[in-house]
Coordinates of C-alpha atoms and ligand atoms in Angstrom, one line a residue:
X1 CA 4.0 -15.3 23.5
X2 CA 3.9 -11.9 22.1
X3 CA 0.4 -11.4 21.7
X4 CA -3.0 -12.6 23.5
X5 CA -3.7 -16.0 23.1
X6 CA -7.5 -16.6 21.2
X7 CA -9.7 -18.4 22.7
X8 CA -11.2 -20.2 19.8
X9 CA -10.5 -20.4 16.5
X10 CA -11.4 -22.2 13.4
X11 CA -8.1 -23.8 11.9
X12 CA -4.8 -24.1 14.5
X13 CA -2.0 -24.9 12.4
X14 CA 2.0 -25.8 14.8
X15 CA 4.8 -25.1 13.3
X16 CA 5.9 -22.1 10.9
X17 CA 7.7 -23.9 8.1
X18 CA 7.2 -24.5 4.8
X19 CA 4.3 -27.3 5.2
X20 CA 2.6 -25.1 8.0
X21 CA 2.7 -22.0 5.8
X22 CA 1.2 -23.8 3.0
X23 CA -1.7 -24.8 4.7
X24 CA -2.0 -20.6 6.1
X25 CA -1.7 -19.6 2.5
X26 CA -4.6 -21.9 0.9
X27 CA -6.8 -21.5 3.6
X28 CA -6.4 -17.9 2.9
X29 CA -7.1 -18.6 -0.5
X30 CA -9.7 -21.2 -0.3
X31 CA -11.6 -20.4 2.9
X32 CA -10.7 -16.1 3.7
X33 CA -13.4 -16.3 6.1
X34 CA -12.0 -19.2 8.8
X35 CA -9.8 -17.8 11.5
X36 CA -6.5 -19.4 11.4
X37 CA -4.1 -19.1 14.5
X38 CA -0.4 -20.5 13.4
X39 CA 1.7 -21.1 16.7
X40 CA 5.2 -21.4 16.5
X41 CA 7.7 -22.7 19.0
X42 CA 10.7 -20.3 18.3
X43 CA 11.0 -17.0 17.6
X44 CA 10.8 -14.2 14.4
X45 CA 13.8 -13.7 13.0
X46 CA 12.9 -11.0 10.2
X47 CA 9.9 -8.8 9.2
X48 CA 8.2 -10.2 7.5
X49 CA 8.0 -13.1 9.0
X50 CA 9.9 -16.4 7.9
X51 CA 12.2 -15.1 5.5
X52 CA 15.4 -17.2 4.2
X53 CA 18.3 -15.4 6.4
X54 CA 20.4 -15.6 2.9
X55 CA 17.7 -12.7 2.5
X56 CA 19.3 -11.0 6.0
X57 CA 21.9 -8.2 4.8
X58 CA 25.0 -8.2 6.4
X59 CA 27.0 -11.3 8.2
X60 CA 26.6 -10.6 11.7
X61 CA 22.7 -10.0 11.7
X62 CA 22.8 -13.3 9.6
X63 CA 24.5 -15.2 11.9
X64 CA 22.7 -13.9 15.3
X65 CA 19.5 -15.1 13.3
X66 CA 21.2 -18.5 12.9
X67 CA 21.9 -18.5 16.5
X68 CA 18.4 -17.8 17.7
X69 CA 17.2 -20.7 15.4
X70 CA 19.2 -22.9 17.5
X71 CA 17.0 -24.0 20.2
X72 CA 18.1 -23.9 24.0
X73 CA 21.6 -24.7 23.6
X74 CA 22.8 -22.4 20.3
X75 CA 26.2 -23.3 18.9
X76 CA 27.1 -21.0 15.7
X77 CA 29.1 -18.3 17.3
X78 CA 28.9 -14.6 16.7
X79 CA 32.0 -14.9 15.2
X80 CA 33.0 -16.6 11.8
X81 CA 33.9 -20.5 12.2
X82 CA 30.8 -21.5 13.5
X83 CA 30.9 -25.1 12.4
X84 CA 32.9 -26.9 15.1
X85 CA 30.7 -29.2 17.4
X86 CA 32.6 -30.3 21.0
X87 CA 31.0 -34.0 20.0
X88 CA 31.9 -33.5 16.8
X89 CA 28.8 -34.3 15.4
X90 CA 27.6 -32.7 12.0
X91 CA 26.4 -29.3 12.9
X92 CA 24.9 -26.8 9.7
X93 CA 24.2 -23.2 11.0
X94 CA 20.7 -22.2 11.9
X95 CA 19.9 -26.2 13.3
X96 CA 20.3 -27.8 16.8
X97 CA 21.0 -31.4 16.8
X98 CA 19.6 -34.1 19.8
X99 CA 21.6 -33.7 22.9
X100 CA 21.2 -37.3 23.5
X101 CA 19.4 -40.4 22.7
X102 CA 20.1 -40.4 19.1
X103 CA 22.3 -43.7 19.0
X104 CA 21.3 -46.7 20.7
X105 CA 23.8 -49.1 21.7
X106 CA 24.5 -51.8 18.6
X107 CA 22.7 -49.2 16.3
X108 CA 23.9 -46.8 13.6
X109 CA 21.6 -44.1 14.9
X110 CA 21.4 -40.4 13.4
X111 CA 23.9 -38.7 15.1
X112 CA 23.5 -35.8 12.9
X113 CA 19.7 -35.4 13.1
X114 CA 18.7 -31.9 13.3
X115 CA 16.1 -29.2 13.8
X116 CA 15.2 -25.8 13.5
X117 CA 13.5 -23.7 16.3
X118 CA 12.3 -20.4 14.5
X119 CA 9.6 -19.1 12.6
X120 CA 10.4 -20.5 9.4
X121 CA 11.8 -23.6 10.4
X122 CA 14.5 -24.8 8.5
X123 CA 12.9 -23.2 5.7
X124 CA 14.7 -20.0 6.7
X125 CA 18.1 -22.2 5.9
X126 CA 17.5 -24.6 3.5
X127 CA 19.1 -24.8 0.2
X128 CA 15.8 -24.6 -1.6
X129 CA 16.4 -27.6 -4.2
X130 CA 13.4 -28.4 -5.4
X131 CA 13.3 -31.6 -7.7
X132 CA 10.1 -34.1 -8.3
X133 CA 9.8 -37.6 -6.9
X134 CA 10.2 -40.3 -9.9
X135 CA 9.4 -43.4 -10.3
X136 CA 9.5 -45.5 -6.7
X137 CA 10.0 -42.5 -4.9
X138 CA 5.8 -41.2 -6.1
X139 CA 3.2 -42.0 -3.7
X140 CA 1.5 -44.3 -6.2
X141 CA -2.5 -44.0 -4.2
X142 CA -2.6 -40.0 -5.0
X143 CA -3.6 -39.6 -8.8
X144 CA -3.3 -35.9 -8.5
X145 CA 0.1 -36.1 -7.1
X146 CA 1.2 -34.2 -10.6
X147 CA -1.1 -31.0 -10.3
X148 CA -0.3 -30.7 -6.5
X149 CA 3.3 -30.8 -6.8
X150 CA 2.7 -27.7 -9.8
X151 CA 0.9 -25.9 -7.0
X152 CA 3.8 -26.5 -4.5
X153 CA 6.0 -25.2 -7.6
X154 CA 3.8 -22.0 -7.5
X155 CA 3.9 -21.7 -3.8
X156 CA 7.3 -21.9 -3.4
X157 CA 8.2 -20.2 -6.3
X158 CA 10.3 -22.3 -7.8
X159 CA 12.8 -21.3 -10.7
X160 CA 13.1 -24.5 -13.0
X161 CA 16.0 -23.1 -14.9
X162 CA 17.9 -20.9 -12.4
X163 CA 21.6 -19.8 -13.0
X164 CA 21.5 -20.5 -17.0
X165 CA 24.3 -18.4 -17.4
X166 CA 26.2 -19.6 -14.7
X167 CA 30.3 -20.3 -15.8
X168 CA 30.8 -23.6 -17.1
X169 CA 27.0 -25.2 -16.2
X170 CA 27.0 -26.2 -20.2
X171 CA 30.3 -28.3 -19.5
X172 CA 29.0 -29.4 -16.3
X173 CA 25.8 -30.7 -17.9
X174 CA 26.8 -32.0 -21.5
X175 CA 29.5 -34.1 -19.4
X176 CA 27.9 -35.7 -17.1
X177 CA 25.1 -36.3 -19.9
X178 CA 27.0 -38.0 -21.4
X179 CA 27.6 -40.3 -18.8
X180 CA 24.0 -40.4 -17.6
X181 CA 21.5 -39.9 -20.1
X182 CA 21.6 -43.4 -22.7
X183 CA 18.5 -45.0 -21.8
X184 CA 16.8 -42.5 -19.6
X185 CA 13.4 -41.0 -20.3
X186 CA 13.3 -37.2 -21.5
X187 CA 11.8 -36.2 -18.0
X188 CA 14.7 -37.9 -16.1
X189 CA 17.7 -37.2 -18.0
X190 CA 20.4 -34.7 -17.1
X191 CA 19.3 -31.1 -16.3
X192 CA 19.1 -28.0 -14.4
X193 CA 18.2 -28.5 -10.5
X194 CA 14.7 -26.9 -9.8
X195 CA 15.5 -24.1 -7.0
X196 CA 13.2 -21.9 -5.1
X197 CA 15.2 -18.4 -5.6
X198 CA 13.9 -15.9 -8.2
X199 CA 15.8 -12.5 -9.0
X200 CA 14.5 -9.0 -8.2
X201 CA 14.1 -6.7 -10.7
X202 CA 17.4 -4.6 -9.2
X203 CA 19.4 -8.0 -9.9
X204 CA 19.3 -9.2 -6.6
X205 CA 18.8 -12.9 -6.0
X206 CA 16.0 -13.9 -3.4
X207 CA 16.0 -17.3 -1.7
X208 CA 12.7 -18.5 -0.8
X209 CA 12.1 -18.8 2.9
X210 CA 8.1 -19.5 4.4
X211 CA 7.8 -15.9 4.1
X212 CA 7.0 -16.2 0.1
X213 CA 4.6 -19.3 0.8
X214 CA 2.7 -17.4 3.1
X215 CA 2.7 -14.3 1.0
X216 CA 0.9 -11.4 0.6
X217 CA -2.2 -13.3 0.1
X218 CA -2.0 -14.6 3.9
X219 CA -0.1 -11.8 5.6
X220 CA -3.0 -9.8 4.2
X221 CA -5.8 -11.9 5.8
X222 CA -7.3 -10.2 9.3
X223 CA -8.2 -13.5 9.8
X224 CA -4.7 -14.9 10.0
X225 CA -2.5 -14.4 13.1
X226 CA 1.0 -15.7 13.4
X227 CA 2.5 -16.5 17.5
X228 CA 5.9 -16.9 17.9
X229 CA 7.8 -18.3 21.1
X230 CA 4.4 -20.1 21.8
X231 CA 5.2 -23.8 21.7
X232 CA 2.0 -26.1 21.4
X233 CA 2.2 -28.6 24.6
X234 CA -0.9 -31.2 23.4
X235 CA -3.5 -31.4 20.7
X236 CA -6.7 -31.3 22.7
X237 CA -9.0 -34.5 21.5
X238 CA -12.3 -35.3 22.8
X239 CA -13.3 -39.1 24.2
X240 CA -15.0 -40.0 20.8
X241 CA -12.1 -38.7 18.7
X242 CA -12.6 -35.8 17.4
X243 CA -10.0 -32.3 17.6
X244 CA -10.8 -30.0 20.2
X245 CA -7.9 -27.7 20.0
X246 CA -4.6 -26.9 21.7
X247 CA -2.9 -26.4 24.7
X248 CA -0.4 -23.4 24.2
X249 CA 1.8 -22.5 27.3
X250 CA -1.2 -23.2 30.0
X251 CA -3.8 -21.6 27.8
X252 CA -6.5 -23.9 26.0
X253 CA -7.2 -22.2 22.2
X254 CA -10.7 -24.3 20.9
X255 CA -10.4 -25.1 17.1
X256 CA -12.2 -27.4 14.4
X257 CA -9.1 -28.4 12.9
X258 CA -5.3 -28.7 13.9
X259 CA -3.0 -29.1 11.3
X260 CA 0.3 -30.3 13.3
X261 CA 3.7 -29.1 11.2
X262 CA 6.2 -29.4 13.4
X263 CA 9.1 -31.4 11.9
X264 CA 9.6 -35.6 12.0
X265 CA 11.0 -35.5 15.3
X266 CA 8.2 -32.7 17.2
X267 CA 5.3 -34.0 15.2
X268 CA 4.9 -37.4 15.9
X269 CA 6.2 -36.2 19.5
X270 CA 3.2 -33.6 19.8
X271 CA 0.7 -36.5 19.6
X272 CA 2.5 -39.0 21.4
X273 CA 2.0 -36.3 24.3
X274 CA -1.3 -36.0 23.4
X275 CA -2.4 -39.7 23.6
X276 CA -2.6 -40.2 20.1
X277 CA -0.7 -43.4 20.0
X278 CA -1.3 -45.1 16.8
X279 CA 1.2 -48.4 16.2
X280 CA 3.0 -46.6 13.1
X281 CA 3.6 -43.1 15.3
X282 CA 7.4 -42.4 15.1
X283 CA 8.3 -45.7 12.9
X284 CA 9.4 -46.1 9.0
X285 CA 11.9 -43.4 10.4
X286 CA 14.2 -42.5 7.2
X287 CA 17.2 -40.3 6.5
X288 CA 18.7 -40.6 2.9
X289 CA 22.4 -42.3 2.8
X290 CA 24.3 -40.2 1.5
X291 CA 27.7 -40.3 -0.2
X292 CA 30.1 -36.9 -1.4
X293 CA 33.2 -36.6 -3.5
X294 CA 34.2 -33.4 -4.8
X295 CA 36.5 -32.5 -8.8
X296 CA 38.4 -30.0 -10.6
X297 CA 37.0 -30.1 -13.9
X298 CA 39.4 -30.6 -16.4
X299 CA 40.3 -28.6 -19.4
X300 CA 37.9 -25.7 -19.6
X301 CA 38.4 -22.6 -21.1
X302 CA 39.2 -19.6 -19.3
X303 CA 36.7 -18.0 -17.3
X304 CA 34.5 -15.0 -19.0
X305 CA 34.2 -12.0 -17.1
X306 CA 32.0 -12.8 -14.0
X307 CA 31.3 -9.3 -13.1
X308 CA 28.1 -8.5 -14.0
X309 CA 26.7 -11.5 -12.5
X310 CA 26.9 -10.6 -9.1
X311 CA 27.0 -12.0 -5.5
X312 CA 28.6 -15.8 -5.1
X313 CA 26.0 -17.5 -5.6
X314 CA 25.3 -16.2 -9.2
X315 CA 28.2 -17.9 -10.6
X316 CA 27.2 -21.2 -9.1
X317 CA 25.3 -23.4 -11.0
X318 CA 23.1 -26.4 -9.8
X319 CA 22.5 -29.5 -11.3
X320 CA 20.5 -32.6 -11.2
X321 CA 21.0 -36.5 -12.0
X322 CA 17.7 -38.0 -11.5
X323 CA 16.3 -40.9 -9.7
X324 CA 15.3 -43.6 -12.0
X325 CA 14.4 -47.4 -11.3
X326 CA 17.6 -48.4 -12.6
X327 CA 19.6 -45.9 -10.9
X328 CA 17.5 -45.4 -7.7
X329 CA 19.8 -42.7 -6.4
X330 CA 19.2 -38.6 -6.6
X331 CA 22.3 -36.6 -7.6
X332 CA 22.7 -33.2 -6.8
X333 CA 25.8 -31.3 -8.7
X334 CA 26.9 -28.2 -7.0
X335 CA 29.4 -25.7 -8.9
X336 CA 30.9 -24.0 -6.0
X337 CA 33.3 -21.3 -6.3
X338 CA 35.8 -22.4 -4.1
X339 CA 37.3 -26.1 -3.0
X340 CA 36.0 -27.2 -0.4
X341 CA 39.2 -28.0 0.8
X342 CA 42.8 -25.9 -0.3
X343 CA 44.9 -26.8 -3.0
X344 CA 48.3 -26.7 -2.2
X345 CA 50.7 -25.3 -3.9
X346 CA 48.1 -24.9 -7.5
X347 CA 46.8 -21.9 -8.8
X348 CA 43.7 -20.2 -7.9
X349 CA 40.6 -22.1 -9.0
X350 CA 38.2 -20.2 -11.7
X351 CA 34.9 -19.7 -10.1
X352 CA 32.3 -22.4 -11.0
X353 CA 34.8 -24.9 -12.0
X354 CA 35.1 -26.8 -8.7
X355 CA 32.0 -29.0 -8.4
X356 CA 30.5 -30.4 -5.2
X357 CA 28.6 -34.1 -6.1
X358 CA 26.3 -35.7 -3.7
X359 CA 24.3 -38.6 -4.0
X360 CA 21.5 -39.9 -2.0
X361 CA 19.8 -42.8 -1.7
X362 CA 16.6 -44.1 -0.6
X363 CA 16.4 -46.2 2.6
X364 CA 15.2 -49.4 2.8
X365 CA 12.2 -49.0 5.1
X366 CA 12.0 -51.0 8.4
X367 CA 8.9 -50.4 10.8
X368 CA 12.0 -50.7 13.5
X369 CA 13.6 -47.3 12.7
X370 CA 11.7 -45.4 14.8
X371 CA 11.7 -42.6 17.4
X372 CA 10.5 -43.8 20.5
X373 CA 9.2 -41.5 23.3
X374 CA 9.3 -41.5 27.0
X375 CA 6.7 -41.2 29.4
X376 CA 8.6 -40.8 32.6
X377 CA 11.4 -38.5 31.0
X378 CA 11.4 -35.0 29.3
X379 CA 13.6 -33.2 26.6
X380 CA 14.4 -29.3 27.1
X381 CA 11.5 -28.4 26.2
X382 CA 9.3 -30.6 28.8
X383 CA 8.3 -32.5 26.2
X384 CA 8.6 -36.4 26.2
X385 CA 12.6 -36.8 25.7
X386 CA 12.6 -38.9 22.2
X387 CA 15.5 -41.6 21.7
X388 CA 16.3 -42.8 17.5
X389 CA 16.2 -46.4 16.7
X390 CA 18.3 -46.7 13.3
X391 CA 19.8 -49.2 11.7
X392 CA 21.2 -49.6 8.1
X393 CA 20.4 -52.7 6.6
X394 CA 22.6 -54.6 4.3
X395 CA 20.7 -53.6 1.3
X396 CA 21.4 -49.9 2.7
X397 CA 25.1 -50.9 2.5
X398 CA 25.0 -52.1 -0.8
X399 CA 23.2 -48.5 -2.2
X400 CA 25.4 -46.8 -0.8
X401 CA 28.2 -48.7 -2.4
X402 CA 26.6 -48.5 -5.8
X403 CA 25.6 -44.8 -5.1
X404 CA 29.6 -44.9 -4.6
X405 CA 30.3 -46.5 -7.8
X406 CA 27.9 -43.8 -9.4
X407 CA 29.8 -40.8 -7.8
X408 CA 33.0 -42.2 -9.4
X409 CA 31.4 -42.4 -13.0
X410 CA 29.8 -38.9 -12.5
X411 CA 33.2 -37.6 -10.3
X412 CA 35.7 -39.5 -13.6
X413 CA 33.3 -37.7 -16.9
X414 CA 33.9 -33.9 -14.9
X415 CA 37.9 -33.9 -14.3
X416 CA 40.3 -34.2 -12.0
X417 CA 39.3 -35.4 -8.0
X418 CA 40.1 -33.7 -5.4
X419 CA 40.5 -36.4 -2.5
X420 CA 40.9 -39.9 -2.6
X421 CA 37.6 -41.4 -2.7
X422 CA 33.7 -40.5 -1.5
X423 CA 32.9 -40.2 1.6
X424 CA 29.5 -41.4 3.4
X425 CA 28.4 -38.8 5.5
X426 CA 27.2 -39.5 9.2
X427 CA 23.6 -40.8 9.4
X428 CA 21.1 -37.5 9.9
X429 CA 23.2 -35.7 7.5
X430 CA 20.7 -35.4 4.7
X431 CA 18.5 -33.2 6.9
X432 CA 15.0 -34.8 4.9
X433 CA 13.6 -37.0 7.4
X434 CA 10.7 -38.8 7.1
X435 CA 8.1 -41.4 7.6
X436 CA 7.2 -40.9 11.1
X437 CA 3.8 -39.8 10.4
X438 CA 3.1 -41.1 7.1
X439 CA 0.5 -41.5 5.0
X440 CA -1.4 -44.5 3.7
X441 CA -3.9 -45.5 1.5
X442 CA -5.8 -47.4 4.4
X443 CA -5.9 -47.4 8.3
X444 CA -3.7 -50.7 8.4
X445 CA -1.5 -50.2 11.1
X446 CA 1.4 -49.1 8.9
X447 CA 0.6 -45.5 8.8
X448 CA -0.7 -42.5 10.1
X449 CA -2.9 -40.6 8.5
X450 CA -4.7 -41.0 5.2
X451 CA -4.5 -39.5 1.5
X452 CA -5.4 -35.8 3.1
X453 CA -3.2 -36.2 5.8
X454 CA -6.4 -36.7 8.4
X455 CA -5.2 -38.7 11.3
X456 CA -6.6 -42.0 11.5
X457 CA -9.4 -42.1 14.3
X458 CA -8.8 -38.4 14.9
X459 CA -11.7 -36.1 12.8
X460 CA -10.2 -33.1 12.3
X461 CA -6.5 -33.8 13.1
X462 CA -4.2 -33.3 10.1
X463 CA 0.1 -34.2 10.1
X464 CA 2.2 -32.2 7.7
X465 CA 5.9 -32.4 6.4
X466 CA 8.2 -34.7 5.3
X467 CA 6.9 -37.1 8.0
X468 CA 3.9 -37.5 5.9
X469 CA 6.3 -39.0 2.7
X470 CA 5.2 -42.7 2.9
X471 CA 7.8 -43.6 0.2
X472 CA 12.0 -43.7 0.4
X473 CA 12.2 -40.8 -1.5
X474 CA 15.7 -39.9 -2.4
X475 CA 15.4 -36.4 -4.0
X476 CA 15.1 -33.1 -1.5
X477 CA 11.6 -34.0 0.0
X478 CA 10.3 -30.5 0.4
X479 CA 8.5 -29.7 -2.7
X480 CA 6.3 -33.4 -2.3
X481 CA 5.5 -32.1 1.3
X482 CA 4.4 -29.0 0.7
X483 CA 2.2 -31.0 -2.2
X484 CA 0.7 -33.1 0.5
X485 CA 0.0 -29.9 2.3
X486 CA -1.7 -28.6 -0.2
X487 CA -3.6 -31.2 -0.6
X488 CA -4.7 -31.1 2.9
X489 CA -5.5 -27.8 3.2
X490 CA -7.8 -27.7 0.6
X491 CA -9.5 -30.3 2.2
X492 CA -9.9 -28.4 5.4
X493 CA -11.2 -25.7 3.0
X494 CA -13.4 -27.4 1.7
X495 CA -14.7 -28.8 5.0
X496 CA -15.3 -25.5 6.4
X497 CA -17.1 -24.7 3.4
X498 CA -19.5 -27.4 3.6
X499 CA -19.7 -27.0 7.5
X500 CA -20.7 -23.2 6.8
X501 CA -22.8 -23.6 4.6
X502 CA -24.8 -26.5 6.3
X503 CA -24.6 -24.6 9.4
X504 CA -26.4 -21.6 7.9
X505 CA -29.1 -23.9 6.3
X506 CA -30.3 -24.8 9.5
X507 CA -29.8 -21.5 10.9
X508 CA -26.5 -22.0 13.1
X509 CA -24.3 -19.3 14.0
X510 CA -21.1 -20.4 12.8
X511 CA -19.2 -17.7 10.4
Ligands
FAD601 P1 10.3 -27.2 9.5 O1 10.8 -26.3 8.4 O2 11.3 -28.0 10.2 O3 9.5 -26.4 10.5 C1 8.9 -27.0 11.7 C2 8.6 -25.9 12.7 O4 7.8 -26.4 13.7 C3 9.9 -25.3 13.3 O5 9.9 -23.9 13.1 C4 9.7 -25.6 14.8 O6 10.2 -24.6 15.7 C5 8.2 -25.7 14.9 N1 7.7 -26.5 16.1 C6 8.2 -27.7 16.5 N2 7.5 -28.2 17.6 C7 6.6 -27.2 17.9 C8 5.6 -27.1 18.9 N3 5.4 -28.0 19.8 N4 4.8 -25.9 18.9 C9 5.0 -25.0 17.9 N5 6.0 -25.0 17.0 C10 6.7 -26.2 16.9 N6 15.0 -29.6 1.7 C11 14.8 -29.6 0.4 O7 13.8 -30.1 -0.1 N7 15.8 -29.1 -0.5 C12 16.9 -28.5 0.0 O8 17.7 -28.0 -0.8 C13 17.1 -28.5 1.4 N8 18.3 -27.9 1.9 C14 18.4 -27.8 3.2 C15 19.5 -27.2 3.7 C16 19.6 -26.9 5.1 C17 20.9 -26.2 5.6 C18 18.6 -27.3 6.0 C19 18.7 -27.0 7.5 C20 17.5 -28.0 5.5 C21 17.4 -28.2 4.1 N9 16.3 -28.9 3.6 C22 16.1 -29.0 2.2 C23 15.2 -29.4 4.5 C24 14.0 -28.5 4.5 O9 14.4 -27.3 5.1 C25 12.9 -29.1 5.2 O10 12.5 -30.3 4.4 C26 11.6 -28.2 5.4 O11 12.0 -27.0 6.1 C27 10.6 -29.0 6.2 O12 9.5 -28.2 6.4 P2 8.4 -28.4 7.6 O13 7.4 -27.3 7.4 O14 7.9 -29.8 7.5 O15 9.3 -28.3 8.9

């Protein structure tokens, strides 16, 4: 730890990613007065802290800050190539995968499920698609789910119409609208994916990384502190269930609330240490299936002249094939400005004309996929060593062969394929996992925590990220958990509030 450990505090919050930084920037909105320690296991990679390492100039600074966001055994070398796994296992940059104990015997297992260990979280590397949950994928018992996702939007700064001008995202859309759109409501027809990026005024793009959710607004608050390399060990509960705090290294910090964001796998792991052991901890486990198949689209005009705008990812555009009851399946269509793989012997692709199609599907929930968690053994980090239970079911089988059937249609309306058919990527590919500390509209058994993300039986214990997601989303989860965060943080908020203020009414010291 880099600095001196507090001894008490009002609000801890683990974990420095997008959901944790949400709850530091609306408790410095909402409550400026609470003292908020945020402890986070792995260490800052930029100043300030948490920002996307798209942001980091030059290649080699970018990739040592991948490598230090890779945990105890880092893999992306300082060198270019840094995709090549010995296990061959699915490895992205910037994420370290399970060493072990992520495919039981008989089981499909998620042999590419993934986490980041830096302050940021894998919201230093993500891709920053930001669509909204439709139809099945809402979480029906929050009426205000709307107005909370709008705040996410805010919070994460999300550019609804990014790239307009990108080369051929007209074709790319009025094609594949075509295909898509008879039948579909206004809201879920073909468009534009949601991203969080916004330009600078010099032209520059900026993708959003936990730095812009905290913001000024929090990196401004004396009352805010950030730890890095200071991994929680427990959540400190008292016998009759109520939050004391947190043990950090072999240092207790006192708190009235803990708000624990520390990924699907660490979060439900952080209270199993902790004796918090309720039946649904670590199950409804769920990574969306996902299939990809990549095209050439056919007959386009010549490229216009790219120059002026700037960098590779300005000439890419993004698009989006919602989820619908019908179609339960979330497509995301990336322009990309190179094939993914070569093309021998044909002439140099125009930039935005080779497109990158992946659809995702929402798992059919099972209390049995679940991440179970010793209590003899211990992971690197001497925490207890988790093992994945995870099986597709045959109704998983048959989305995914329909999702297939729907990559074809989408794949045949843009042009030529490139490949023979789609391919279904390894399970723990889609990098959204979630469930394992999910939310419920009663304490039944089949959840976690309730509408604010309060652990059952736990006062003052909240869960955050896309653990929390109770339903089998299919779109990029981020946006609905930093929602859910909000959500909970203003609760806290509002809870200190009230606390303060009843506090001072009967003439108690608390600030
Ligand atoms: P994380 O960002 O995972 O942060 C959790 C943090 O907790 C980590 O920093 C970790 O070190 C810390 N931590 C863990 N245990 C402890 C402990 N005991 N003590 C202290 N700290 C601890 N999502 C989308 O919605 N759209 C996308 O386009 C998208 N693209 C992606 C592309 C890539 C390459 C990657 C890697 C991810 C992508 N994601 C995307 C997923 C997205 O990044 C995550 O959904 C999001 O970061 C989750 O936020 P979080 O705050 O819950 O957790």
């Amino acid at each position: 730890m880099t600095r001196p450990c507090p001894e008490s505090v009002d609000v801890v919050i683990v974990g420095s990613g997008p959901t944790g930084a949400a709850y530091a920037r609306i408790l410095s909105e909402r409550a400026p007065d609470a003292t908020v320690a945020l402890f986070e296991a792995g260490p800052a990679l930029t100043d300030p802290p948490g920002m996307h390492v798209k942001n980091i100039a030059g290649d080699d600074a970018r990739r040592a800050a991948q490598r230090r966001s890779e945990g105890l055994r880092p893999h992306t070398s300082l060198t270019p190539s840094p995709y090549a796994d010995p296990a061959r296992r699915l490895q992205r940059p910037g994420t370290h995968l399970l060493p072990d104990g992520y495919q039981a015997p008989g089981e499909d297992g998620l042999p590419a499920l993934a986490m980041s260990t830096n302050v940021g979280g894998m919201g230093a590397h993500w891709t920053g698609a930001c669509p909204r949950p439709g139809y099945g994928e809402r979480i029906a018992f929050l009426p205000d789910l709307d107005e909370l996702l709008d705040e996410a939007e805010r919070l994460l700064e999300v550019d609804r119409h990014p790239f307009a001008g990108a080369p051929y995202t007209d074709v790319v859309r009025s094609r594949l609208a075509s295909a898509f759109d008879p039948g579909r409501a206004p809201g879920r027809r073909v468009q534009p994916m949601p991203l969080a990026v916004h330009r600078r005024p010099d032209g520059a793009l900026v993708w959003t990384g936990p730095d812009v959710v905290f913001g000024p607004t929090t990196r401004n608050n004396p009352n805010f502190r950030l730890y890095p390399d200071s991994p929680v060990r427990r959540v400190l509960v008292s016998s009759d269930g109520r939050v004391e705090g947190v043990r950090v290294g072999d240092h207790d910090v006192r708190a009235r609330f803990v708000v624990v964001a520390a990924d699907a796998v660490r979060t439900p792991q952080l209270l199993f240490a902790s004796g918090v052991r309720l039946p649904a901890l670590g199950r409804y486990l769920n990574d969306q299936p996902q299939t990809v198949f990549a095209v050439r689209l056919r007959d386009v005009p010549p490229p216009a002249d790219i120059s002026e705008t700037g960098g590779i990812v300005g000439q890419s555009g993004v698009g989006w094939v919602p989820y619908t009851d019908e179609k339960p399946f979330h497509g995301q269509v990336m322009q990309l400005d190179a094939s993914p793989i070569p093309l021998v012997g044909d002439d140099e692709p125009a930039p935005g004309t080779i497109v990158g199609l992946g659809w995702f599907c929402g798992k059919d929930l099972q209390a049995s996929d679940r991440i179970a968690f010793s209590d003899t053994e211990l992971d690197d980090y001497g925490m207890p060593k988790p093992s994945i239970h995870y099986t597709l079911t045959e109704r998983d089988h048959a989305s995914l062969a329909a999702a297939r059937t729907e990559i074809m249609r989408a794949a045949s309306a843009l042009g030529e394929f490139i490949g023979d058919r789609p391919l279904v990527l390894a399970p723990g590919a889609s990098l959204h996992y979630q469930g394992t500390t999910r939310m419920g509209p009663a304490d039944d058994g089949t959840s976690v925590c309730g509408p604010t993300s309060e652990v059952w039986g736990v006062t003052g214990l909240y869960v955050a990220g896309n653990n929390v997601i109770p339903t089998p989303i299919a779109c990029n989860p981020t946006l609905t958990s930093v929602a859910l965060a909000v959500a909970g943080a203003r609760d806290i908020a509002s809870r200190l509030v009230l606390e303060n203020a009843a506090s001072a009414a009967t003439g108690g010291d608390r600030a």
